[in-house]
Amino acid sequence: MVSNQQQNILVTGGAGFIGTHTVVQLLNEGFWVSIIDNLDNSVTEAVDRVRDLVGPDLSLNLEFHLGDLRNKEDLEKLFSQTKFDAVIHFAGLKAVGESVVNPRRYFDNNLIGTINLYEVMAKYNCKRMVFSSSSTVYGQPEKIPCVEDFHLQAMNPYGRTKLFLEEIARDIQKAEPDWKIILLRYFNPVGAHESGQLGEDPKGIPNNLMPYIHQVAVGRLPELNVYGFDYPTKDGTAVRDYIHVMDLADGHIAALRKLFTAEYIGCTAYNLGTGQGTSVLEMVAAFEKVCGKRIPIKLCPRRPGDATAVYASKEKAEKELGWKAKYGIEEMCRDQWRWASQNPWGYQSKP
Ligand code: NAD
Ligand code: UFG
């Protein structure tokens, strides 16, 4: 076991959904953490709650910096002040529909931001990176479960940024072999911190299934549109691999430990999923059970570009990172409901 004594981790996008949950676990594990976030899709209240959760002592090991990865000076300022041992890079835009309408915003933010980050990391000789990739890089998988060495494919501009950024990471590492880069391909992150104090708080109408269901349950939205009921699946609705955000957070700790201990890493991709497929209707039923309410649904046509069934092969992460998901659908729904019922309007009070 390595000591985390004074290991400084830069977490980009650390005020966001996955970032906040990961920062709690990093602090609990003894790492020192600096967040850089431009608050494009987050609020400082979320970081305040991270501090409350870890308590006054561990809070001393957390710094928050308002900054934008597209401004190299913001990164220069940080790296010139602190010697970082590794970076966990969450910062990015992630709304698939918006990326189709406004691809330049996605290319600018996700690509330029990340290229700047690599430049500044190289300049300050910080060459350990954990990058947030996505199961979106499998596109419409021909086979399931998705295995890391499958052919990759982008279905939309958001997905293309993840695909490009994976390729960019592989190229950089190939040209400069002292880089150690882990690409984590998240399947469908859901759930919330067990305290009910942290969770997903999307701006506007949610794009994703779970926050939509929870907003129906708290009365913010009238009913759930179920996109597609004629898929060749067990009940006709699409199947995904939902993963508890705390399991995901622990996956990042496992990846960091690997970066600090393994002799050779190169640039390697790992799926973070449970390996279990759950249909939309199964998810609705599981949520109804924990919240004790009926979620009204409307059966709608398929959403363009949606795959029928996607779930992860989990063997590589289990074998090489020593990580596997602990939580099932019931715990994901239970924790998401605790967050939603305690914070029906997310981090804000009712408008
Ligand atoms: P999020 O929007 O909650 O968090 C991202 C954070 O990055 C936000 O706080 C935002 O303000 C910040 N940010 C964005 N652009 C920035 C910039 N240029 N400079 C500084 N900060 C910036 O999203 P999340 O769900 O926590 O996702 C984190 C990462 O994981 C993203 O890269 C996302 O693409 C990836 N991912 C998410 C999912 C998912 O379903 N949530 C699935 C797969 C991959
Ligand atoms: N769904 C509904 N109603 C909704 C929202 C979603 O029926 O209101 C359905 C979708 O059609 C899909 C399933 O619920 O069958 C899951 O949808 P999400 O939008 O929650 O997640 P996706 O699997 O479609 O994809 C999202 C991102 C991808 C990313 C993936 C995994 O859009 O880019 O999560 O991280 F790769």
CSV table of C-alpha atoms and ligand atoms in Angstrom, one decimal:
chain,number,residue,atom,x,y,z
A,1,MET,CA,0.0,0.0,0.0
A,2,VAL,CA,1.5,3.4,-1.0
A,3,SER,CA,1.3,6.2,1.5
A,4,ASN,CA,-0.9,9.0,0.2
A,5,GLN,CA,1.2,11.4,2.3
A,6,GLN,CA,1.2,14.7,0.4
A,7,GLN,CA,0.2,13.2,-2.9
A,8,ASN,CA,-1.3,16.1,-4.7
A,9,ILE,CA,-4.1,15.3,-7.2
A,10,LEU,CA,-5.5,17.9,-9.5
A,11,VAL,CA,-9.2,17.2,-10.3
A,12,THR,CA,-10.5,19.0,-13.3
A,13,GLY,CA,-14.3,19.4,-13.2
A,14,GLY,CA,-14.3,18.4,-9.6
A,15,ALA,CA,-17.4,20.4,-8.7
A,16,GLY,CA,-19.5,18.3,-11.0
A,17,PHE,CA,-21.5,15.1,-10.5
A,18,ILE,CA,-18.8,12.4,-10.7
A,19,GLY,CA,-16.1,14.9,-9.6
A,20,THR,CA,-17.6,15.7,-6.2
A,21,HIS,CA,-18.2,12.1,-5.3
A,22,THR,CA,-14.7,11.2,-6.3
A,23,VAL,CA,-13.2,14.1,-4.3
A,24,VAL,CA,-14.9,12.9,-1.2
A,25,GLN,CA,-13.3,9.5,-1.6
A,26,LEU,CA,-9.9,11.0,-2.4
A,27,LEU,CA,-9.9,13.1,0.7
A,28,ASN,CA,-11.1,10.1,2.8
A,29,GLU,CA,-8.1,8.1,1.4
A,30,GLY,CA,-5.7,10.8,2.4
A,31,PHE,CA,-4.9,12.5,-0.9
A,32,TRP,CA,-4.5,16.3,-1.1
A,33,VAL,CA,-6.9,17.6,-3.8
A,34,SER,CA,-7.1,20.8,-5.9
A,35,ILE,CA,-10.2,21.3,-8.0
A,36,ILE,CA,-10.3,23.4,-11.1
A,37,ASP,CA,-13.8,24.1,-12.4
A,38,ASN,CA,-15.4,26.9,-14.4
A,39,LEU,CA,-18.8,26.2,-12.8
A,40,ASP,CA,-20.3,25.9,-16.3
A,41,ASN,CA,-22.4,22.9,-15.1
A,42,SER,CA,-22.0,23.0,-11.3
A,43,VAL,CA,-22.2,25.3,-8.3
A,44,THR,CA,-19.9,26.0,-5.4
A,45,GLU,CA,-22.5,24.7,-3.0
A,46,ALA,CA,-21.6,21.2,-4.1
A,47,VAL,CA,-17.9,21.8,-3.1
A,48,ASP,CA,-19.1,23.2,0.3
A,49,ARG,CA,-21.0,20.0,0.8
A,50,VAL,CA,-17.9,18.0,0.0
A,51,ARG,CA,-16.2,19.9,2.8
A,52,ASP,CA,-19.0,19.3,5.2
A,53,LEU,CA,-19.0,15.6,4.5
A,54,VAL,CA,-15.3,15.0,5.0
A,55,GLY,CA,-15.2,17.3,8.1
A,56,PRO,CA,-13.0,20.2,9.1
A,57,ASP,CA,-9.6,18.4,9.2
A,58,LEU,CA,-9.7,16.7,5.8
A,59,SER,CA,-11.2,19.9,4.3
A,60,LEU,CA,-7.9,21.5,4.9
A,61,ASN,CA,-6.5,19.2,2.2
A,62,LEU,CA,-9.0,20.6,-0.4
A,63,GLU,CA,-8.5,23.7,-2.6
A,64,PHE,CA,-11.0,25.0,-5.1
A,65,HIS,CA,-9.9,27.2,-8.0
A,66,LEU,CA,-12.3,28.8,-10.4
A,67,GLY,CA,-10.7,28.4,-13.8
A,68,ASP,CA,-11.3,27.3,-17.3
A,69,LEU,CA,-9.2,24.7,-19.1
A,70,ARG,CA,-9.5,26.7,-22.3
A,71,ASN,CA,-7.4,29.4,-20.6
A,72,LYS,CA,-3.9,28.1,-20.4
A,73,GLU,CA,-3.0,30.8,-17.9
A,74,ASP,CA,-5.5,29.4,-15.4
A,75,LEU,CA,-3.6,26.1,-15.6
A,76,GLU,CA,-0.2,27.7,-15.6
A,77,LYS,CA,-1.1,29.5,-12.4
A,78,LEU,CA,-2.1,26.3,-10.7
A,79,PHE,CA,0.9,24.2,-11.8
A,80,SER,CA,3.4,26.9,-11.0
A,81,GLN,CA,2.0,27.0,-7.4
A,82,THR,CA,1.7,23.2,-6.7
A,83,LYS,CA,3.6,20.1,-7.7
A,84,PHE,CA,0.9,17.7,-8.8
A,85,ASP,CA,1.5,14.0,-8.7
A,86,ALA,CA,-1.4,13.1,-11.0
A,87,VAL,CA,-4.5,14.6,-12.7
A,88,ILE,CA,-8.0,13.2,-12.8
A,89,HIS,CA,-9.6,14.9,-15.7
A,90,PHE,CA,-13.4,15.1,-15.6
A,91,ALA,CA,-14.0,18.6,-17.0
A,92,GLY,CA,-16.0,18.5,-20.1
A,93,LEU,CA,-19.4,19.0,-21.7
A,94,LYS,CA,-21.5,15.9,-21.9
A,95,ALA,CA,-25.0,16.6,-23.4
A,96,VAL,CA,-25.3,14.5,-26.5
A,97,GLY,CA,-28.3,16.5,-28.0
A,98,GLU,CA,-26.6,19.8,-27.4
A,99,SER,CA,-23.4,18.5,-29.1
A,100,VAL,CA,-25.4,17.7,-32.3
A,101,VAL,CA,-26.8,21.2,-32.4
A,102,ASN,CA,-23.6,23.0,-31.4
A,103,PRO,CA,-20.6,20.8,-32.2
A,104,ARG,CA,-18.1,23.7,-32.2
A,105,ARG,CA,-18.9,24.3,-28.5
A,106,TYR,CA,-18.0,20.7,-27.8
A,107,PHE,CA,-14.8,20.6,-29.9
A,108,ASP,CA,-13.7,23.9,-28.3
A,109,ASN,CA,-14.4,22.9,-24.7
A,110,ASN,CA,-13.5,19.2,-24.7
A,111,LEU,CA,-10.7,19.1,-27.2
A,112,ILE,CA,-8.9,22.5,-26.6
A,113,GLY,CA,-9.3,22.2,-22.8
A,114,THR,CA,-7.7,18.8,-22.8
A,115,ILE,CA,-4.9,19.7,-25.2
A,116,ASN,CA,-4.1,22.7,-23.0
A,117,LEU,CA,-4.0,20.4,-20.0
A,118,TYR,CA,-1.6,18.0,-21.6
A,119,GLU,CA,0.7,20.9,-22.6
A,120,VAL,CA,0.8,22.3,-19.1
A,121,MET,CA,1.2,18.9,-17.5
A,122,ALA,CA,4.2,18.1,-19.7
A,123,LYS,CA,5.7,21.5,-19.0
A,124,TYR,CA,5.6,20.8,-15.3
A,125,ASN,CA,6.6,17.2,-15.7
A,126,CYS,CA,3.3,15.8,-14.3
A,127,LYS,CA,2.7,12.8,-16.5
A,128,ARG,CA,0.1,10.7,-14.7
A,129,MET,CA,-3.4,11.1,-16.0
A,130,VAL,CA,-6.8,9.5,-15.4
A,131,PHE,CA,-9.2,10.5,-18.2
A,132,SER,CA,-13.0,10.3,-18.1
A,133,SER,CA,-14.0,8.4,-21.2
A,134,SER,CA,-17.4,6.8,-21.9
A,135,SER,CA,-19.1,3.7,-23.1
A,136,THR,CA,-20.2,6.0,-25.9
A,137,VAL,CA,-16.9,5.1,-27.7
A,138,TYR,CA,-18.4,1.6,-28.4
A,139,GLY,CA,-21.1,3.2,-30.5
A,140,GLN,CA,-23.7,0.6,-31.5
A,141,PRO,CA,-21.8,-2.4,-30.2
A,142,GLU,CA,-22.1,-5.5,-32.5
A,143,LYS,CA,-21.6,-7.8,-29.5
A,144,ILE,CA,-22.2,-7.5,-25.8
A,145,PRO,CA,-20.6,-7.3,-23.3
A,146,CYS,CA,-18.4,-4.6,-24.6
A,147,VAL,CA,-14.7,-5.6,-24.3
A,148,GLU,CA,-12.0,-2.9,-24.1
A,149,ASP,CA,-10.3,-4.0,-27.4
A,150,PHE,CA,-13.5,-3.7,-29.5
A,151,HIS,CA,-13.5,-1.5,-32.5
A,152,LEU,CA,-14.4,2.1,-31.4
A,153,GLN,CA,-17.0,4.3,-33.1
A,154,ALA,CA,-18.6,7.7,-32.4
A,155,MET,CA,-22.3,8.3,-32.9
A,156,ASN,CA,-22.4,12.1,-32.3
A,157,PRO,CA,-20.1,15.1,-31.7
A,158,TYR,CA,-19.9,14.4,-28.0
A,159,GLY,CA,-18.9,10.8,-28.6
A,160,ARG,CA,-16.4,12.0,-31.2
A,161,THR,CA,-14.7,14.2,-28.6
A,162,LYS,CA,-14.2,11.2,-26.3
A,163,LEU,CA,-13.0,9.1,-29.2
A,164,PHE,CA,-10.5,11.8,-30.4
A,165,LEU,CA,-9.3,12.4,-26.8
A,166,GLU,CA,-8.7,8.6,-26.4
A,167,GLU,CA,-6.7,8.7,-29.6
A,168,ILE,CA,-4.8,11.8,-28.6
A,169,ALA,CA,-3.9,10.2,-25.3
A,170,ARG,CA,-2.6,7.1,-27.1
A,171,ASP,CA,-0.5,9.3,-29.5
A,172,ILE,CA,1.0,11.4,-26.7
A,173,GLN,CA,1.9,8.3,-24.7
A,174,LYS,CA,3.4,6.6,-27.7
A,175,ALA,CA,5.6,9.6,-28.5
A,176,GLU,CA,6.6,10.2,-24.9
A,177,PRO,CA,6.7,6.9,-23.1
A,178,ASP,CA,7.1,8.3,-19.7
A,179,TRP,CA,3.4,9.3,-19.6
A,180,LYS,CA,1.1,6.9,-17.7
A,181,ILE,CA,-2.5,7.3,-18.8
A,182,ILE,CA,-5.6,5.4,-17.8
A,183,LEU,CA,-8.8,5.9,-19.8
A,184,LEU,CA,-11.8,5.0,-17.8
A,185,ARG,CA,-14.9,4.2,-19.9
A,186,TYR,CA,-17.9,4.8,-17.6
A,187,PHE,CA,-21.1,3.0,-18.4
A,188,ASN,CA,-24.2,4.8,-17.0
A,189,PRO,CA,-23.4,6.6,-13.8
A,190,VAL,CA,-26.4,7.0,-11.4
A,191,GLY,CA,-27.1,7.1,-7.7
A,192,ALA,CA,-25.8,9.6,-5.2
A,193,HIS,CA,-23.7,9.9,-2.0
A,194,GLU,CA,-25.3,7.8,0.7
A,195,SER,CA,-25.7,10.9,2.9
A,196,GLY,CA,-28.2,12.4,0.5
A,197,GLN,CA,-26.0,15.5,0.4
A,198,LEU,CA,-24.4,15.1,-3.0
A,199,GLY,CA,-26.0,14.0,-6.3
A,200,GLU,CA,-26.7,14.8,-9.9
A,201,ASP,CA,-28.3,18.2,-10.5
A,202,PRO,CA,-28.7,18.7,-14.2
A,203,LYS,CA,-29.5,22.1,-15.5
A,204,GLY,CA,-32.9,22.2,-17.4
A,205,ILE,CA,-34.8,19.1,-18.4
A,206,PRO,CA,-32.6,16.1,-17.8
A,207,ASN,CA,-31.4,14.1,-20.8
A,208,ASN,CA,-30.6,11.0,-18.9
A,209,LEU,CA,-33.0,8.4,-17.6
A,210,MET,CA,-32.3,8.4,-13.8
A,211,PRO,CA,-32.5,12.1,-13.1
A,212,TYR,CA,-35.6,12.2,-15.3
A,213,ILE,CA,-37.2,9.5,-13.2
A,214,HIS,CA,-36.3,11.2,-9.9
A,215,GLN,CA,-37.7,14.6,-11.1
A,216,VAL,CA,-41.0,12.8,-11.9
A,217,ALA,CA,-40.9,11.2,-8.4
A,218,VAL,CA,-40.5,14.6,-6.7
A,219,GLY,CA,-43.2,16.2,-8.8
A,220,ARG,CA,-41.0,18.5,-11.0
A,221,LEU,CA,-42.0,16.6,-14.2
A,222,PRO,CA,-45.4,15.0,-14.9
A,223,GLU,CA,-44.3,11.7,-16.6
A,224,LEU,CA,-41.4,9.8,-18.0
A,225,ASN,CA,-41.2,9.3,-21.8
A,226,VAL,CA,-40.0,5.8,-22.4
A,227,TYR,CA,-38.1,6.0,-25.7
A,228,GLY,CA,-38.7,2.8,-27.5
A,229,PHE,CA,-40.7,-0.3,-26.5
A,230,ASP,CA,-40.1,-2.5,-29.5
A,231,TYR,CA,-36.5,-3.3,-29.0
A,232,PRO,CA,-35.5,-7.0,-29.2
A,233,THR,CA,-35.0,-7.1,-25.4
A,234,LYS,CA,-36.7,-8.9,-22.5
A,235,ASP,CA,-39.5,-6.2,-22.2
A,236,GLY,CA,-39.0,-4.2,-25.4
A,237,THR,CA,-37.2,-1.3,-23.8
A,238,ALA,CA,-33.4,-0.6,-24.1
A,239,VAL,CA,-30.9,-2.1,-21.8
A,240,ARG,CA,-28.0,-0.3,-20.1
A,241,ASP,CA,-25.3,-1.0,-17.5
A,242,TYR,CA,-26.1,1.4,-14.6
A,243,ILE,CA,-23.3,1.9,-12.1
A,244,HIS,CA,-23.4,3.6,-8.7
A,245,VAL,CA,-21.5,6.8,-8.7
A,246,MET,CA,-19.7,5.8,-5.4
A,247,ASP,CA,-18.4,2.6,-7.1
A,248,LEU,CA,-17.3,4.9,-10.0
A,249,ALA,CA,-15.5,7.1,-7.5
A,250,ASP,CA,-13.7,4.1,-6.0
A,251,GLY,CA,-12.7,3.1,-9.5
A,252,HIS,CA,-10.8,6.3,-9.8
A,253,ILE,CA,-8.9,5.6,-6.5
A,254,ALA,CA,-8.0,2.1,-7.9
A,255,ALA,CA,-6.8,3.7,-11.1
A,256,LEU,CA,-4.7,6.3,-9.2
A,257,ARG,CA,-3.1,3.5,-7.1
A,258,LYS,CA,-2.2,1.7,-10.3
A,259,LEU,CA,-0.6,4.9,-11.7
A,260,PHE,CA,1.5,5.2,-8.6
A,261,THR,CA,2.5,1.6,-8.3
A,262,ALA,CA,2.7,-0.1,-11.7
A,263,GLU,CA,5.9,-0.1,-13.5
A,264,TYR,CA,4.4,0.0,-16.9
A,265,ILE,CA,1.0,1.3,-17.8
A,266,GLY,CA,1.4,3.0,-21.2
A,267,CYS,CA,-2.1,4.2,-22.2
A,268,THR,CA,-4.7,1.7,-21.1
A,269,ALA,CA,-8.5,1.7,-21.2
A,270,TYR,CA,-10.8,0.1,-18.6
A,271,ASN,CA,-14.5,-0.3,-18.5
A,272,LEU,CA,-16.2,0.9,-15.3
A,273,GLY,CA,-19.5,-1.0,-15.3
A,274,THR,CA,-21.3,-3.7,-13.4
A,275,GLY,CA,-21.6,-6.2,-16.3
A,276,GLN,CA,-25.4,-6.3,-15.6
A,277,GLY,CA,-28.0,-5.1,-18.1
A,278,THR,CA,-31.1,-3.4,-16.9
A,279,SER,CA,-34.1,-2.3,-19.1
A,280,VAL,CA,-35.8,1.1,-18.8
A,281,LEU,CA,-38.9,-0.5,-17.4
A,282,GLU,CA,-36.9,-2.5,-14.8
A,283,MET,CA,-35.3,0.7,-13.7
A,284,VAL,CA,-38.7,2.4,-13.4
A,285,ALA,CA,-40.0,-0.5,-11.3
A,286,ALA,CA,-36.9,-0.5,-9.0
A,287,PHE,CA,-37.3,3.3,-8.4
A,288,GLU,CA,-41.0,3.0,-7.7
A,289,LYS,CA,-40.2,0.4,-5.1
A,290,VAL,CA,-37.8,2.6,-3.2
A,291,CYS,CA,-39.8,5.8,-3.4
A,292,GLY,CA,-43.2,4.2,-2.8
A,293,LYS,CA,-44.8,6.2,-5.7
A,294,ARG,CA,-46.0,5.4,-9.1
A,295,ILE,CA,-43.9,6.9,-12.0
A,296,PRO,CA,-46.3,7.6,-14.8
A,297,ILE,CA,-44.9,6.6,-18.2
A,298,LYS,CA,-45.7,7.4,-21.8
A,299,LEU,CA,-44.5,4.9,-24.4
A,300,CYS,CA,-42.8,6.9,-27.2
A,301,PRO,CA,-40.8,6.1,-30.4
A,302,ARG,CA,-37.2,5.2,-30.1
A,303,ARG,CA,-34.7,8.1,-29.5
A,304,PRO,CA,-32.5,8.4,-32.7
A,305,GLY,CA,-29.0,7.0,-32.2
A,306,ASP,CA,-29.9,4.9,-29.1
A,307,ALA,CA,-28.3,1.4,-29.0
A,308,THR,CA,-30.5,-1.6,-28.1
A,309,ALA,CA,-28.4,-3.1,-25.3
A,310,VAL,CA,-25.0,-2.0,-23.9
A,311,TYR,CA,-23.2,-3.5,-20.9
A,312,ALA,CA,-19.6,-3.9,-19.9
A,313,SER,CA,-17.2,-6.7,-19.7
A,314,LYS,CA,-15.8,-6.1,-16.3
A,315,GLU,CA,-13.0,-8.6,-16.2
A,316,LYS,CA,-10.1,-6.2,-17.2
A,317,ALA,CA,-10.8,-3.7,-14.4
A,318,GLU,CA,-11.3,-6.5,-11.9
A,319,LYS,CA,-8.0,-8.2,-12.9
A,320,GLU,CA,-5.8,-5.2,-13.4
A,321,LEU,CA,-7.2,-2.5,-11.2
A,322,GLY,CA,-8.5,-4.9,-8.5
A,323,TRP,CA,-11.8,-3.0,-8.6
A,324,LYS,CA,-15.3,-4.2,-9.0
A,325,ALA,CA,-18.7,-2.6,-8.4
A,326,LYS,CA,-20.3,-3.3,-5.0
A,327,TYR,CA,-23.7,-1.8,-5.5
A,328,GLY,CA,-26.8,-3.1,-7.4
A,329,ILE,CA,-29.8,-1.4,-8.9
A,330,GLU,CA,-31.7,-1.3,-5.6
A,331,GLU,CA,-28.9,0.7,-3.8
A,332,MET,CA,-28.5,3.0,-6.8
A,333,CYS,CA,-32.3,3.8,-6.7
A,334,ARG,CA,-32.3,4.1,-2.9
A,335,ASP,CA,-29.4,6.6,-2.8
A,336,GLN,CA,-30.7,8.6,-5.7
A,337,TRP,CA,-34.1,8.8,-4.0
A,338,ARG,CA,-32.5,9.9,-0.7
A,339,TRP,CA,-30.7,12.7,-2.6
A,340,ALA,CA,-33.9,13.6,-4.6
A,341,SER,CA,-36.3,13.6,-1.7
A,342,GLN,CA,-33.9,15.7,0.5
A,343,ASN,CA,-33.0,18.1,-2.4
A,344,PRO,CA,-35.9,18.1,-4.8
A,345,TRP,CA,-34.5,21.2,-6.5
A,346,GLY,CA,-30.9,20.0,-6.4
A,347,TYR,CA,-28.4,22.3,-4.8
A,348,GLN,CA,-30.7,25.3,-5.2
A,349,SER,CA,-33.8,26.1,-3.2
A,350,LYS,CA,-37.1,26.0,-5.1
A,351,PRO,CA,-37.1,28.8,-7.7
B,1,NAD,P1,-20.7,17.4,-14.9
B,1,NAD,O1,-21.1,18.3,-15.9
B,1,NAD,O2,-21.5,17.2,-13.6
B,1,NAD,O3,-19.2,17.7,-14.4
B,1,NAD,C1,-18.2,18.3,-15.3
B,1,NAD,C2,-17.6,19.5,-14.7
B,1,NAD,O4,-16.7,20.1,-15.5
B,1,NAD,C3,-18.6,20.6,-14.3
B,1,NAD,O5,-18.5,21.0,-13.0
B,1,NAD,C4,-18.3,21.7,-15.3
B,1,NAD,O6,-18.5,23.0,-14.7
B,1,NAD,C5,-16.8,21.5,-15.5
B,1,NAD,N1,-16.2,22.0,-16.7
B,1,NAD,C6,-16.7,21.8,-18.0
B,1,NAD,N2,-15.9,22.4,-18.9
B,1,NAD,C7,-14.9,23.0,-18.2
B,1,NAD,C8,-13.8,23.8,-18.6
B,1,NAD,N3,-13.5,24.1,-19.8
B,1,NAD,N4,-12.9,24.2,-17.6
B,1,NAD,C9,-13.2,23.9,-16.3
B,1,NAD,N5,-14.3,23.2,-15.9
B,1,NAD,C10,-15.1,22.7,-16.8
B,1,NAD,O7,-20.4,15.9,-15.6
B,1,NAD,P2,-20.1,14.5,-14.9
B,1,NAD,O8,-21.4,13.7,-15.1
B,1,NAD,O9,-19.6,14.7,-13.6
B,1,NAD,O10,-19.1,14.0,-16.0
B,1,NAD,C11,-17.7,14.1,-15.7
B,1,NAD,C12,-16.9,13.5,-16.9
B,1,NAD,O11,-17.3,12.2,-17.1
B,1,NAD,C13,-17.2,14.3,-18.3
B,1,NAD,O12,-16.0,14.3,-19.0
B,1,NAD,C14,-18.2,13.4,-18.9
B,1,NAD,O13,-18.1,13.5,-20.3
B,1,NAD,C15,-17.7,12.0,-18.5
B,1,NAD,N6,-18.8,11.0,-18.5
B,1,NAD,C16,-20.0,11.2,-17.9
B,1,NAD,C17,-21.0,10.3,-17.9
B,1,NAD,C18,-22.3,10.6,-17.2
B,1,NAD,O14,-23.3,10.0,-17.7
B,1,NAD,N7,-22.4,11.4,-16.2
B,1,NAD,C19,-20.8,9.1,-18.6
B,1,NAD,C20,-19.6,8.9,-19.3
B,1,NAD,C21,-18.6,9.9,-19.2
B,2,UFG,N1,-34.5,7.0,-21.7
B,2,UFG,C1,-35.9,7.1,-21.7
B,2,UFG,N2,-36.4,8.3,-21.3
B,2,UFG,C2,-35.7,9.4,-20.9
B,2,UFG,C3,-34.2,9.2,-20.9
B,2,UFG,C4,-33.7,8.0,-21.3
B,2,UFG,O1,-36.6,6.2,-22.1
B,2,UFG,O2,-36.2,10.4,-20.6
B,2,UFG,C5,-33.9,5.7,-22.1
B,2,UFG,C6,-33.0,5.9,-23.3
B,2,UFG,O3,-33.7,5.8,-24.5
B,2,UFG,C7,-32.0,4.8,-23.1
B,2,UFG,C8,-31.9,4.6,-21.6
B,2,UFG,O4,-33.1,5.3,-21.1
B,2,UFG,O5,-32.5,3.6,-23.6
B,2,UFG,C9,-30.7,5.3,-21.0
B,2,UFG,O6,-30.6,6.6,-21.5
B,2,UFG,P1,-29.6,7.7,-20.9
B,2,UFG,O7,-29.8,9.0,-21.7
B,2,UFG,O8,-29.7,7.8,-19.4
B,2,UFG,O9,-28.2,7.1,-21.2
B,2,UFG,P2,-27.6,6.5,-22.6
B,2,UFG,O10,-27.2,5.1,-22.4
B,2,UFG,O11,-28.4,6.8,-23.8
B,2,UFG,O12,-26.3,7.4,-22.9
B,2,UFG,C10,-25.6,8.3,-22.0
B,2,UFG,C11,-24.9,9.3,-22.8
B,2,UFG,C12,-23.8,8.5,-23.6
B,2,UFG,C13,-22.9,7.8,-22.7
B,2,UFG,C14,-23.7,6.8,-21.8
B,2,UFG,C15,-22.9,6.1,-20.8
B,2,UFG,O13,-25.8,9.9,-23.7
B,2,UFG,O14,-23.0,9.4,-24.3
B,2,UFG,O15,-24.8,7.6,-21.1
B,2,UFG,O16,-22.2,7.0,-20.1
B,2,UFG,F1,-22.0,7.0,-23.3
